[in-house]
Structure formats: C-alpha cells, structure tokens
Short mmCIF file of C-alpha atoms and ligand atoms in Angstrom, two decimals:
data_model
loop_
_atom_site.label_atom_id
_atom_site.label_comp_id
_atom_site.label_asym_id
_atom_site.label_seq_id
_atom_site.Cartn_x
_atom_site.Cartn_y
_atom_site.Cartn_z
CA MET Q 20 54.76 -25.18 32.43
CA GLN Q 21 55.10 -28.82 33.32
CA ILE Q 22 52.69 -31.03 31.50
CA SER Q 23 51.86 -34.69 31.52
CA LYS Q 24 53.57 -36.93 29.02
CA ARG Q 25 50.32 -38.80 28.66
CA ILE Q 26 50.12 -38.98 24.88
CA SER Q 27 49.13 -42.62 24.70
CA GLY Q 28 48.23 -43.79 28.13
CA THR Q 29 51.51 -43.00 29.86
CA THR Q 30 52.45 -40.31 32.32
CA LYS Q 31 55.62 -38.54 33.25
CA PRO Q 32 56.03 -34.97 34.31
CA GLY Q 33 58.35 -32.82 32.28
CA THR Q 34 58.39 -30.55 29.27
CA THR Q 35 57.70 -32.72 26.27
CA LYS Q 36 57.33 -33.00 22.58
CA LEU Q 37 53.66 -32.25 23.03
CA THR Q 38 54.58 -28.73 24.00
CA LYS Q 39 56.80 -28.41 20.94
CA LEU Q 40 54.16 -29.84 18.64
CA THR Q 41 51.71 -27.46 20.20
CA LYS Q 42 53.96 -24.53 19.48
CA ARG Q 43 54.58 -25.70 15.95
CA PHE Q 44 51.00 -26.34 15.00
CA GLY Q 45 49.29 -23.77 17.16
CA VAL Q 46 47.00 -26.05 19.14
CA ARG Q 47 46.74 -25.41 22.86
CA ALA Q 48 47.80 -28.39 24.97
CA SER Q 49 48.14 -28.29 28.70
CA PHE Q 50 47.63 -30.51 31.66
CA LEU Q 51 44.25 -28.85 32.09
CA VAL Q 52 43.20 -29.79 28.60
CA ILE Q 53 44.26 -33.38 29.12
CA LEU Q 54 42.35 -33.48 32.38
CA VAL Q 55 39.26 -31.99 30.75
CA GLY Q 56 39.65 -34.65 28.07
CA PHE Q 57 39.25 -37.40 30.61
CA VAL Q 58 36.31 -35.69 32.25
CA VAL Q 59 34.50 -35.19 28.95
CA GLN Q 60 35.33 -38.57 27.57
CA GLY Q 61 35.35 -40.75 30.64
CA PHE Q 62 37.77 -43.58 30.99
CA PRO Q 63 37.76 -46.13 28.21
CA GLY Q 64 36.04 -49.49 28.49
CA ALA Q 65 37.58 -52.67 29.77
CA TRP Q 66 39.09 -53.78 26.49
CA ALA Q 67 42.58 -55.22 26.41
CA GLN Q 68 45.39 -52.73 26.86
CA THR Q 69 48.09 -55.31 26.18
CA ILE Q 70 47.46 -57.45 23.13
CA GLN Q 71 47.59 -61.18 23.93
CA PRO Q 72 48.82 -63.62 21.27
CA ARG Q 73 46.16 -65.90 19.74
CA PRO Q 74 46.47 -69.32 18.07
CA PRO Q 75 47.19 -69.00 14.33
CA ASP Q 76 44.17 -69.03 12.01
CA PRO Q 77 44.98 -68.98 8.28
CA ALA Q 78 41.41 -68.04 7.25
CA ARG Q 79 41.46 -65.06 9.59
CA GLU Q 80 44.91 -64.03 8.33
CA LYS Q 81 43.58 -64.08 4.76
CA ARG Q 82 40.62 -61.84 5.71
CA LEU Q 83 43.02 -59.49 7.48
CA GLU Q 84 45.41 -58.95 4.56
CA TRP Q 85 43.94 -55.61 3.44
CA PHE Q 86 43.56 -54.42 7.03
CA ARG Q 87 47.21 -55.01 7.87
CA GLU Q 88 48.18 -53.08 4.74
CA ALA Q 89 45.73 -50.21 5.31
CA LYS Q 90 46.82 -48.98 8.78
CA TYR Q 91 44.79 -45.77 8.80
CA GLY Q 92 41.01 -45.37 8.57
CA LEU Q 93 38.31 -42.73 8.97
CA PHE Q 94 35.66 -43.27 11.64
CA ILE Q 95 32.43 -41.29 11.18
CA HIS Q 96 29.93 -40.83 14.02
CA TRP Q 97 26.81 -39.31 12.54
CA GLY Q 98 23.17 -39.43 13.49
CA LEU Q 99 20.29 -37.49 15.06
CA TYR Q 100 22.57 -36.39 17.92
CA ALA Q 101 24.30 -33.99 15.51
CA ILE Q 102 21.21 -31.75 15.83
CA PRO Q 103 21.36 -31.08 19.60
CA ALA Q 104 25.17 -31.17 19.27
CA GLY Q 105 25.81 -31.41 23.01
CA GLN Q 106 22.84 -29.39 24.34
CA TRP Q 107 19.33 -30.39 25.41
CA ASN Q 108 16.58 -27.81 25.96
CA GLY Q 109 19.15 -25.04 26.08
CA LYS Q 110 21.25 -26.83 28.73
CA ARG Q 111 24.72 -28.19 28.18
CA SER Q 112 24.62 -31.98 28.17
CA LEU Q 113 27.96 -33.21 29.43
CA GLY Q 114 29.83 -36.10 27.87
CA LEU Q 115 30.05 -37.43 24.37
CA GLY Q 116 27.86 -35.77 21.73
CA GLU Q 117 26.26 -39.06 20.66
CA TRP Q 118 25.30 -39.83 24.29
CA VAL Q 119 23.01 -36.79 24.67
CA MET Q 120 19.82 -38.90 24.86
CA PHE Q 121 21.28 -40.95 27.72
CA ARG Q 122 23.04 -38.15 29.57
CA SER Q 123 19.96 -35.92 29.53
CA THR Q 124 17.59 -38.93 29.98
CA VAL Q 125 15.51 -37.79 27.03
CA PRO Q 126 12.30 -39.83 26.64
CA VAL Q 127 12.03 -41.74 23.35
CA LYS Q 128 8.93 -39.77 22.37
CA GLU Q 129 10.90 -36.52 22.70
CA TYR Q 130 14.14 -37.68 21.10
CA GLU Q 131 12.32 -39.26 18.14
CA LYS Q 132 11.12 -35.81 17.09
CA LEU Q 133 14.67 -35.03 15.97
CA ALA Q 134 14.13 -37.30 12.96
CA ALA Q 135 11.57 -34.88 11.50
CA ARG Q 136 14.28 -32.16 11.65
CA PHE Q 137 17.14 -34.18 10.22
CA ASN Q 138 17.68 -32.71 6.78
CA PRO Q 139 21.43 -32.69 6.02
CA VAL Q 140 21.19 -30.82 2.74
CA LYS Q 141 24.96 -30.34 2.51
CA PHE Q 142 25.70 -34.07 2.71
CA ASN Q 143 27.85 -35.14 -0.21
CA ALA Q 144 29.21 -38.68 -0.06
CA ASP Q 145 31.89 -38.01 -2.69
CA GLU Q 146 33.27 -35.13 -0.63
CA TRP Q 147 33.56 -37.34 2.44
CA VAL Q 148 35.33 -40.01 0.42
CA LYS Q 149 37.64 -37.41 -1.08
CA LEU Q 150 38.55 -36.17 2.39
CA ALA Q 151 39.40 -39.70 3.53
CA LYS Q 152 41.59 -40.17 0.47
CA ASP Q 153 43.27 -36.79 0.80
CA ALA Q 154 43.97 -37.71 4.42
CA GLY Q 155 45.76 -40.87 3.30
CA MET Q 156 43.12 -43.07 4.91
CA LYS Q 157 42.39 -46.44 3.35
CA TYR Q 158 39.01 -47.32 4.84
CA ILE Q 159 35.91 -45.67 6.26
CA VAL Q 160 33.74 -46.94 9.11
CA ILE Q 161 30.41 -45.15 9.67
CA THR Q 162 27.79 -45.50 12.41
CA SER Q 163 24.97 -47.33 10.64
CA LYS Q 164 23.09 -47.34 13.96
CA HIS Q 165 24.45 -45.96 17.21
CA HIS Q 166 23.08 -46.49 20.73
CA ASP Q 167 20.16 -44.11 20.11
CA GLY Q 168 18.70 -46.76 17.76
CA PHE Q 169 18.34 -44.54 14.69
CA ALA Q 170 19.51 -46.19 11.44
CA LEU Q 171 21.22 -44.15 8.75
CA PHE Q 172 19.93 -46.61 6.12
CA LYS Q 173 16.61 -47.83 4.72
CA SER Q 174 15.51 -50.68 6.95
CA LYS Q 175 12.54 -53.02 6.79
CA ALA Q 176 13.26 -54.05 10.37
CA SER Q 177 12.61 -50.56 11.82
CA ALA Q 178 10.97 -47.47 10.35
CA TYR Q 179 13.18 -45.37 12.64
CA ASN Q 180 15.60 -44.74 9.81
CA MET Q 181 16.94 -42.06 7.51
CA VAL Q 182 14.67 -42.87 4.56
CA ASP Q 183 11.37 -43.47 6.36
CA ALA Q 184 11.58 -41.00 9.25
CA THR Q 185 13.37 -37.89 7.95
CA PRO Q 186 12.54 -35.21 5.38
CA PHE Q 187 15.84 -36.03 3.67
CA LYS Q 188 14.55 -39.49 2.64
CA ARG Q 189 17.91 -40.50 1.17
CA ASP Q 190 19.77 -43.69 2.09
CA VAL Q 191 23.05 -42.05 3.02
CA LEU Q 192 24.81 -45.39 3.48
CA LYS Q 193 23.89 -46.38 -0.05
CA GLU Q 194 25.27 -43.08 -1.33
CA LEU Q 195 28.42 -43.53 0.71
CA ALA Q 196 28.84 -47.14 -0.44
CA ASP Q 197 28.55 -46.03 -4.08
CA ALA Q 198 31.00 -43.15 -3.52
CA CYS Q 199 33.47 -45.51 -1.84
CA ALA Q 200 33.21 -47.93 -4.75
CA ARG Q 201 33.85 -45.04 -7.18
CA GLY Q 202 36.75 -43.76 -5.07
CA GLY Q 203 38.31 -47.20 -4.49
CA ILE Q 204 38.13 -47.06 -0.70
CA ARG Q 205 36.76 -49.74 1.62
CA LEU Q 206 33.64 -49.18 3.70
CA GLY Q 207 32.67 -50.77 7.01
CA PHE Q 208 29.67 -50.28 9.28
CA TYR Q 209 29.61 -49.54 12.99
CA TYR Q 210 26.54 -51.25 14.50
CA SER Q 211 25.50 -50.95 18.16
CA GLN Q 212 24.28 -54.50 18.70
CA SER Q 213 23.44 -54.30 22.40
CA GLN Q 214 22.52 -50.78 23.34
CA ASP Q 215 19.42 -49.48 21.61
CA TRP Q 216 17.75 -46.74 23.62
CA HIS Q 217 14.82 -46.55 21.22
CA GLU Q 218 13.63 -50.13 21.74
CA PRO Q 219 11.77 -51.39 24.82
CA HIS Q 220 13.93 -54.53 24.87
CA GLY Q 221 17.28 -53.07 23.77
CA ALA Q 222 19.95 -52.44 26.41
CA GLY Q 223 20.54 -49.07 28.02
CA ASN Q 224 17.26 -47.14 28.20
CA THR Q 225 16.15 -47.61 31.79
CA TRP Q 226 14.35 -44.24 32.08
CA ASP Q 227 11.63 -45.24 29.58
CA PHE Q 228 11.71 -49.01 29.80
CA GLY Q 229 13.00 -50.03 33.24
CA PRO Q 230 15.97 -52.17 34.21
CA ASP Q 231 17.81 -54.12 31.54
CA ASP Q 232 17.57 -57.40 33.44
CA LYS Q 233 13.77 -57.35 33.09
CA LYS Q 234 13.91 -57.03 29.30
CA ASP Q 235 13.30 -59.68 26.66
CA TYR Q 236 16.63 -58.97 25.07
CA ASP Q 237 16.36 -61.72 22.43
CA GLN Q 238 13.15 -60.17 21.19
CA TYR Q 239 15.12 -57.02 20.33
CA LEU Q 240 18.03 -58.97 18.87
CA ARG Q 241 15.86 -61.14 16.64
CA GLY Q 242 13.41 -58.39 15.76
CA LYS Q 243 15.83 -55.57 14.96
CA ALA Q 244 19.56 -56.02 15.44
CA GLU Q 245 20.04 -59.30 13.58
CA PRO Q 246 17.77 -58.36 10.63
CA GLN Q 247 19.49 -54.98 10.33
CA VAL Q 248 22.95 -56.56 10.24
CA ARG Q 249 21.61 -58.81 7.48
CA GLU Q 250 20.35 -55.74 5.61
CA LEU Q 251 23.77 -54.08 5.87
CA LEU Q 252 25.44 -57.17 4.47
CA THR Q 253 23.06 -57.57 1.55
CA GLY Q 254 22.24 -54.09 0.26
CA TYR Q 255 25.55 -52.21 0.20
CA GLY Q 256 28.07 -54.25 -1.80
CA PRO Q 257 31.21 -55.65 -0.19
CA VAL Q 258 31.38 -54.65 3.46
CA ALA Q 259 34.95 -54.34 4.74
CA LEU Q 260 34.04 -54.82 8.39
CA ILE Q 261 31.29 -54.68 10.96
CA TRP Q 262 32.27 -52.64 14.00
CA PHE Q 263 30.19 -53.91 16.92
CA ASP Q 264 30.38 -51.97 20.18
CA THR Q 265 29.68 -52.12 23.95
CA PRO Q 266 28.86 -55.85 24.19
CA ARG Q 267 26.34 -55.75 27.04
CA MET Q 268 24.28 -58.88 27.69
CA MET Q 269 26.13 -60.67 24.89
CA THR Q 270 26.00 -64.01 26.66
CA GLY Q 271 25.59 -67.59 25.45
CA ASP Q 272 24.85 -67.93 21.75
CA ARG Q 273 24.01 -64.24 21.20
CA PRO Q 274 27.32 -62.96 19.81
CA HIS Q 275 27.79 -66.15 17.78
CA ARG Q 276 24.49 -65.55 16.01
CA PHE Q 277 25.98 -62.30 14.66
CA THR Q 278 29.20 -64.07 13.66
CA ARG Q 279 27.17 -66.65 11.74
CA ILE Q 280 25.20 -63.95 9.90
CA VAL Q 281 28.42 -62.17 8.88
CA ARG Q 282 30.20 -65.35 7.78
CA GLU Q 283 27.14 -66.62 5.87
CA LEU Q 284 26.48 -63.41 3.96
CA GLN Q 285 29.99 -62.00 3.44
CA PRO Q 286 32.73 -64.40 4.49
CA ASN Q 287 35.45 -61.80 3.88
CA THR Q 288 33.93 -59.16 6.14
CA LEU Q 289 36.00 -58.53 9.26
CA ILE Q 290 34.48 -58.45 12.75
CA ASP Q 291 36.04 -56.02 15.23
CA GLY Q 292 36.91 -56.84 18.83
CA ARG Q 293 33.76 -55.60 20.59
CA LEU Q 294 31.14 -58.14 19.59
CA GLY Q 295 31.27 -60.14 22.79
CA ALA Q 296 32.88 -63.15 21.09
CA GLU Q 297 36.30 -63.31 19.50
CA GLY Q 298 36.54 -61.03 16.49
CA ASP Q 299 39.07 -60.96 13.68
CA TYR Q 300 41.18 -58.33 15.40
CA VAL Q 301 41.55 -56.71 18.80
CA SER Q 302 39.92 -53.35 19.49
CA THR Q 303 41.69 -51.40 22.21
CA GLY Q 304 39.86 -49.02 24.54
CA ASP Q 305 38.90 -45.65 23.06
CA ASN Q 306 42.06 -43.61 22.49
CA VAL Q 307 44.15 -46.28 24.19
CA ILE Q 308 47.43 -47.08 22.49
CA PRO Q 309 49.07 -50.16 24.01
CA PRO Q 310 52.56 -49.67 25.45
CA SER Q 311 54.29 -52.37 23.38
CA ALA Q 312 54.27 -53.99 19.94
CA SER Q 313 52.24 -57.05 18.99
CA GLY Q 314 52.07 -59.33 15.96
CA GLU Q 315 48.28 -59.63 16.40
CA ALA Q 316 46.04 -57.40 14.30
CA TRP Q 317 44.61 -54.58 16.39
CA GLU Q 318 43.04 -51.16 16.04
CA VAL Q 319 42.70 -48.02 18.16
CA PRO Q 320 39.44 -46.09 17.75
CA ALA Q 321 40.30 -42.47 18.46
CA THR Q 322 38.86 -38.99 18.63
CA ILE Q 323 40.33 -35.96 16.90
CA ASN Q 324 38.96 -33.69 19.66
CA HIS Q 325 37.18 -35.27 22.68
CA THR Q 326 33.79 -36.31 21.33
CA TRP Q 327 32.74 -38.75 18.59
CA GLY Q 328 29.39 -37.25 17.60
CA TYR Q 329 29.44 -33.52 16.80
CA ARG Q 330 29.35 -31.04 19.71
CA THR Q 331 29.36 -27.30 19.08
CA ASP Q 332 31.54 -26.69 22.17
CA ASP Q 333 34.45 -29.06 21.58
CA HIS Q 334 37.22 -27.20 19.78
CA ASP Q 335 40.17 -28.90 21.39
CA TRP Q 336 41.58 -30.50 18.26
CA LYS Q 337 44.69 -32.63 18.22
CA SER Q 338 47.35 -31.06 16.05
CA PRO Q 339 48.60 -32.65 12.80
CA GLY Q 340 51.91 -33.30 14.58
CA GLN Q 341 50.16 -35.18 17.36
CA ILE Q 342 48.13 -37.22 14.88
CA ALA Q 343 51.26 -38.07 12.86
CA PHE Q 344 53.03 -39.16 16.05
CA LYS Q 345 50.11 -41.35 17.13
CA LEU Q 346 49.88 -42.92 13.67
CA LEU Q 347 53.57 -43.82 13.65
CA ASP Q 348 53.44 -44.96 17.28
CA ILE Q 349 50.51 -47.27 16.47
CA VAL Q 350 51.99 -48.64 13.23
CA SER Q 351 55.35 -49.24 14.94
CA LYS Q 352 53.45 -51.39 17.46
CA GLY Q 353 51.64 -53.36 14.73
CA GLY Q 354 48.25 -51.65 14.92
CA ASN Q 355 45.75 -49.59 12.90
CA TYR Q 356 44.51 -46.08 13.67
CA LEU Q 357 40.78 -45.43 13.19
CA LEU Q 358 40.45 -41.68 13.60
CA ASN Q 359 37.04 -40.11 14.01
CA VAL Q 360 35.16 -37.12 12.63
CA GLY Q 361 31.69 -36.00 13.71
CA PRO Q 362 29.78 -34.28 10.88
CA THR Q 363 27.24 -31.54 11.64
CA ALA Q 364 23.47 -31.89 11.25
CA GLU Q 365 23.84 -30.33 7.80
CA GLY Q 366 26.22 -33.09 6.75
CA VAL Q 367 29.45 -31.12 6.89
CA ILE Q 368 32.65 -32.47 8.41
CA PRO Q 369 33.94 -29.64 10.64
CA GLN Q 370 36.56 -27.55 8.84
CA PRO Q 371 39.24 -27.92 11.56
CA SER Q 372 38.97 -31.73 11.28
CA GLN Q 373 39.32 -31.47 7.52
CA ASP Q 374 42.35 -29.19 7.75
CA ILE Q 375 44.13 -31.39 10.29
CA LEU Q 376 43.46 -34.57 8.33
CA ARG Q 377 44.61 -33.03 5.06
CA THR Q 378 47.83 -31.75 6.63
CA VAL Q 379 48.69 -35.25 7.81
CA GLY Q 380 47.60 -36.56 4.39
CA ARG Q 381 50.14 -34.32 2.64
CA TRP Q 382 52.86 -35.72 4.89
CA LEU Q 383 51.70 -39.26 4.08
CA GLN Q 384 51.82 -38.58 0.35
CA VAL Q 385 55.57 -38.18 0.72
CA ASN Q 386 56.25 -40.56 3.61
CA GLY Q 387 53.49 -43.17 3.33
CA GLU Q 388 55.97 -45.93 2.49
CA ALA Q 389 56.90 -45.94 6.20
CA VAL Q 390 53.26 -46.58 7.14
CA TYR Q 391 51.19 -48.62 4.66
CA GLY Q 392 51.90 -52.33 4.95
CA ALA Q 393 54.80 -51.64 7.32
CA GLY Q 394 55.64 -54.07 10.11
CA PRO Q 395 56.31 -53.27 13.78
CA THR Q 396 59.54 -52.26 15.45
CA PRO Q 397 62.17 -54.96 15.89
CA PHE Q 398 63.52 -52.97 18.89
CA GLY Q 399 61.20 -51.58 21.56
CA GLU Q 400 63.58 -49.54 23.69
CA GLU Q 401 62.50 -46.39 21.82
CA LEU Q 402 58.92 -46.76 23.12
CA GLY Q 403 59.73 -46.05 26.75
CA GLU Q 404 60.21 -47.95 29.95
CA PRO Q 405 57.95 -49.10 32.77
CA SER Q 406 58.01 -47.18 36.02
CA ALA Q 407 60.93 -48.48 38.08
CA ARG Q 408 58.74 -48.31 41.18
CA GLY Q 409 56.00 -50.42 39.60
CA ALA Q 410 53.53 -47.50 39.53
CA LYS Q 411 50.15 -48.22 37.97
CA ASP Q 412 47.65 -45.97 36.21
CA LEU Q 413 43.96 -45.68 37.08
CA ARG Q 414 43.15 -48.77 35.04
CA GLY Q 415 45.71 -50.80 36.97
CA ASP Q 416 48.12 -51.03 34.02
CA SER Q 417 51.81 -50.42 34.57
CA LEU Q 418 52.80 -46.83 33.94
CA ILE Q 419 55.15 -46.50 31.02
CA TYR Q 420 57.43 -43.51 30.77
CA GLN Q 421 56.95 -42.96 27.11
CA GLN Q 422 59.72 -41.80 24.81
CA ILE Q 423 58.55 -39.77 21.86
CA GLN Q 424 61.66 -38.83 19.92
CA TRP Q 425 61.46 -41.50 17.23
CA ARG Q 426 59.61 -44.60 16.05
CA VAL Q 427 60.64 -47.31 13.62
CA THR Q 428 58.65 -49.42 11.16
CA THR Q 429 59.90 -52.17 8.86
CA LYS Q 430 59.68 -53.76 5.45
CA PRO Q 431 61.90 -56.55 4.08
CA GLY Q 432 65.49 -55.24 4.08
CA LYS Q 433 64.46 -51.78 5.31
CA LEU Q 434 64.05 -49.90 8.56
CA TYR Q 435 62.09 -46.64 8.52
CA PHE Q 436 63.23 -44.35 11.34
CA THR Q 437 60.72 -41.54 11.84
CA PHE Q 438 62.15 -38.67 13.88
CA PHE Q 439 59.77 -36.27 15.57
CA ASP Q 440 62.58 -34.22 16.96
CA GLU Q 441 66.21 -33.57 16.19
CA PRO Q 442 67.95 -36.72 17.33
CA ARG Q 443 71.17 -36.66 19.28
CA ALA Q 444 74.07 -36.15 16.91
CA PRO Q 445 75.12 -38.69 15.93
CA PHE Q 446 72.09 -40.95 16.32
CA GLU Q 447 73.05 -44.52 17.17
CA ILE Q 448 71.04 -47.19 15.35
CA PRO Q 449 70.18 -49.94 17.84
CA ARG Q 450 72.54 -52.88 17.34
CA ILE Q 451 71.60 -55.40 14.65
CA LYS Q 452 73.63 -58.31 13.28
CA ASN Q 453 72.77 -57.50 9.65
CA ALA Q 454 75.24 -55.38 7.70
CA ILE Q 455 73.89 -51.91 7.01
CA LYS Q 456 74.08 -50.89 3.37
CA ARG Q 457 72.93 -47.27 3.17
CA ALA Q 458 70.71 -44.59 4.63
CA TYR Q 459 68.65 -41.89 2.93
CA ARG Q 460 65.77 -39.53 3.60
CA LEU Q 461 62.47 -40.95 2.39
CA ALA Q 462 61.09 -37.57 1.29
CA ASP Q 463 63.76 -36.66 -1.26
CA LYS Q 464 66.05 -39.73 -1.29
CA ALA Q 465 68.97 -37.54 -0.17
CA PRO Q 466 71.72 -39.73 1.34
CA VAL Q 467 72.16 -39.48 5.08
CA ASP Q 468 75.68 -39.58 6.47
CA LEU Q 469 76.25 -43.04 7.93
CA LYS Q 470 79.38 -44.31 9.65
CA THR Q 471 80.43 -47.22 11.83
CA GLU Q 472 82.53 -46.76 14.97
CA ASN Q 473 83.50 -49.68 17.20
CA GLY Q 474 80.67 -51.75 15.73
CA ARG Q 475 78.12 -48.96 16.32
CA ALA Q 476 76.22 -47.64 13.30
CA LEU Q 477 75.76 -43.88 13.52
CA LEU Q 478 73.54 -41.51 11.53
CA ASN Q 479 74.29 -37.82 11.22
CA LEU Q 480 71.19 -35.80 10.45
CA GLU Q 481 71.30 -32.17 9.48
CA ARG Q 482 69.98 -29.45 11.80
CA PRO Q 483 67.44 -28.05 11.86
CA ILE Q 484 65.59 -31.25 11.14
CA PHE Q 485 64.41 -31.53 7.52
CA ASP Q 486 60.62 -31.77 8.12
CA PRO Q 487 59.43 -30.28 11.41
CA MET Q 488 56.38 -32.58 11.48
CA ALA Q 489 58.43 -35.76 11.14
CA THR Q 490 61.43 -36.82 9.07
CA VAL Q 491 61.79 -40.40 7.86
CA VAL Q 492 65.23 -41.93 7.30
CA VAL Q 493 65.34 -45.28 5.50
CA VAL Q 494 68.13 -47.63 6.56
CA GLU Q 495 68.72 -50.53 4.19
CA PHE Q 496 70.33 -53.69 5.54
CA GLU Q 497 71.50 -57.10 4.24
CA GLY Q 498 68.80 -59.78 4.32
CA THR Q 499 65.10 -59.30 4.77
CA LYS Q 500 64.62 -59.51 8.54
CA VAL Q 501 66.47 -57.76 11.32
CA GLU Q 502 68.68 -60.13 13.35
CA ARG Q 503 69.58 -58.94 16.81
O1 FHN F 619 29.66 -45.67 23.66
C1 FHN F 619 30.44 -45.68 22.51
C2 FHN F 619 30.85 -44.30 22.07
O2 FHN F 619 29.73 -43.53 21.86
C3 FHN F 619 31.66 -44.40 20.78
O3 FHN F 619 30.89 -44.96 19.75
C4 FHN F 619 32.88 -45.27 21.03
C5 FHN F 619 33.77 -45.47 19.83
O4 FHN F 619 34.75 -46.41 20.12
N1 FHN F 619 32.44 -46.60 21.48
C6 FHN F 619 31.63 -46.60 22.70
C7 FHN F 619 32.43 -46.39 23.93
O5 FHN F 619 33.58 -47.13 23.94
#
C-alpha cells in the first residue's frame, strides 16, 4: 500500500520507513490512520513552522543551558477530563480528551461535578518520575491548570482545585515536585493563561458566559491567573519552566505582566513560546517538526497517540521506532522533544505509553551520547528537499520531501550518524574539509570500516544493520567544528 511520507509535516507518496518501522514494532500505520490523526487532532495553531533567528541575549542563553542539554522531556496532561475520557453522557465527544467540556458544551455547573469524583488512588509521583527517567527524559512538564480551569494544586486564588474540591485532597503538584527533587529531574508547569472555561471572565466559555469580547478579561487575569502563577512559583521549589498556551486576548501589557511575575519570583525559570510575548524559546505547533535546522532554542510538543488528555478510544500509539526517529530528527535540527502522556482518572499512565517510552529509553541508555547536549547537523541534505514545483501544504508552508534514512548530530570533534535503515554500501560521508580520524559504533565501540577514495570518505556498515531501531556511528575528525 502506498502511504504518505508525512512523518513530520512533509508529504510524498511511496513506500517508506514508516511501513518498515510499523512492521518491526507492530504498530499499524496507514494513510487512513494519518488522516484520522488530523481529524481527531485538528491542524496545529499558527505558531512558527520555520524558526527565525533572534538577536543574541546572554541572560537568556544562560537560562537555556540546561534546556539545550536536556533535549527530551515528558509532557503530562492530567485533570478532571480523565474521568469522561472522551465521552459525555454516553456519547462520544470528538476531538482531544482535554477538550471534552468545550466540544460537548458542558455547562460549568455540570462539569464541576467531576471534581467530587476525582479520586486517583493509584497516583504515585515517584512512579511517574521513574518512568520519565527510564525513558531517558530529562524534564517533566505537567498541566497545573488546563483550559477547563481546574487546578491540580492547592490554590488560595480558586477553590476549584485538587485539594479543596476533590475527595483525594492531596496536592499532586507538591508530591510531584518532591519526587522530582528526589529523582534529580526538572519540573515545569503548563498553565493555560487565557482560556479558562470555568470563569465568567476567562476566555473560551461562550455557552455559559457569552462572547469573549464582552468579558472583563483583566478581572480574570488579576483575580485568578496571575495569583496562581505566583503560587506555582513560590510553593513548589525551583520551577524549570512555565508552559503558557493558546495566547488569546494577550494584548498590550497582559503577557508582560506574566513575564514580570516569572522574572521577579524565579529569574531562572524559562518561559515557553506561547505566552503572547517573546518567550525564552520557540514552541512549534503541536506535533510540528520544522523542515530545517536552527541555532535558536525550540521545542515540539507532541502526542504519543492523537490526544493529550486520556481518551479510552485512542489506541493508535506511535511505535518506539517512530519516536526514536522523531527524537533524532528534532535534535539534528537543534530542538527539544516534549512527548506527552495522558494518565487515567485513577492516576495511571497507560501501559502502552509506558512500554513505548521505556523501549526508547533502553536505546537511549546505549546511544544517548548522540542526543543529550548534541548540536544540530552541519549538513542538511539528509533532511529532504523542497518540492521542485513549489507545492505547499495546507498551512501554506513549502512541502518538503523528507528523507528518513539517517540523521546526524554533533559534538566537538565528533559527528554522530544515526541510521534508521541500512545505508547504501558504502555510505558516503558528506564532504568536509577536516581530516577524518576514525569511525566506530556508539553502542559497542566496534570500529567501522572507513576508507577514502578520490577525496570521498566512505563507511562500510555490516548487513543486516546492527540495531534495527537505529544504529549510531561516531565519526571523529580533526578540530572541533566541521568545516565545509
Ligand atoms: O488546546 C491545547 C491542547 O489541549 C494541548 O494542551 C496542546 C499542547 O500543546 N496545546 C493546545 C493546542 O495547541
């Protein structure tokens, strides 16, 4: 069957690696599935698809040091919406699990009742942290308050929170913060600053409260959102980042008021790219991997199936091979991968998510040197090429015919070639002026046959390929930076 080559926002018909990965890791992938993905998920927001360079800022670079090293993080979407899990009153509610209140236009008075049923007795913060670590992830970002307005933490600004409104009565963010501190992993908070469907003056709930342009939006911001961001930055130890989202009505001074709160309370905390004012790094659209590399810091928020918040009916998991490819694709373009899980109402991260993440984590234990702290490709031809006819996708971006055979990341004096398929024999290393010293497999340090013919450096890899998920070959060269 012919399938789309749309793995990261590019399309080309033809049998692809996706099919092979699918065969290897047993996850169904077809054009139909990809199509359903778009229907379920909708097209991503209007965030930058190509990362524009920004003027240098040494203070920002300092804040970003850990982020550039980390590369891979765990996103957690968890809240009341895990109870209906994609259904309302016995009817399937289409779209993202966490959007059930909006999609089924549930009145606040009805939706609020979920809080009395939220009793996630299987929640164990240490287990979540252990999963992130086993997965090779270096930071966690959790929804402290999503668009439904319910806070997962004890809040003086709104009683609609985990401690005051549920039978569970535990501050799960506090428990997670403590577990992260014990486990040595950074923690950041997602906070929906604009949309709050619970509040008469928050954005988004027009079925209870009428049109947004008639609302006293600053009343909501000053009465709930700003105090809650202060609470997050004072009660939970060092906060790695605040992940703002969907910046509606963020005009004038409004986004800057949030920036000032963050800088005043925790100057090292990063701000993502969806505040409505410039953040510390660029956030791409959901699941959107830009076509080319950038020296700017950026991050892709991404789903492991098609929803963020738990849905009982979404079993279309990406395979470990697909996740590994996306991770290397992103890192080779200079970005970070923030990959999501949606725990159940009992507080359990779905087993398929756990298994997939741990499989990639085992690969990273052996091959992580090619990922953590690694710089982007010095080449670019391996990524693909734009449509010769200037074709555009539905967002208006140029269509890229993506190549998926290999990616390369860098460290001083080293190139890490990650092969997702058996390369042509011999594989020609793109031309560089630096002398090449040696080549070896990262996993077991076994030398790889390297020869030079007419100024071309050639690698001979054994067949079948050493690791069917991905095989990394390190090429060491003279000097620290590639000269072309
Ligand atoms: O509307 C949200 C969505 O529920 C989810 O939180 C994603 C994650 O990036 N952000 C928004 C849509 O882009």
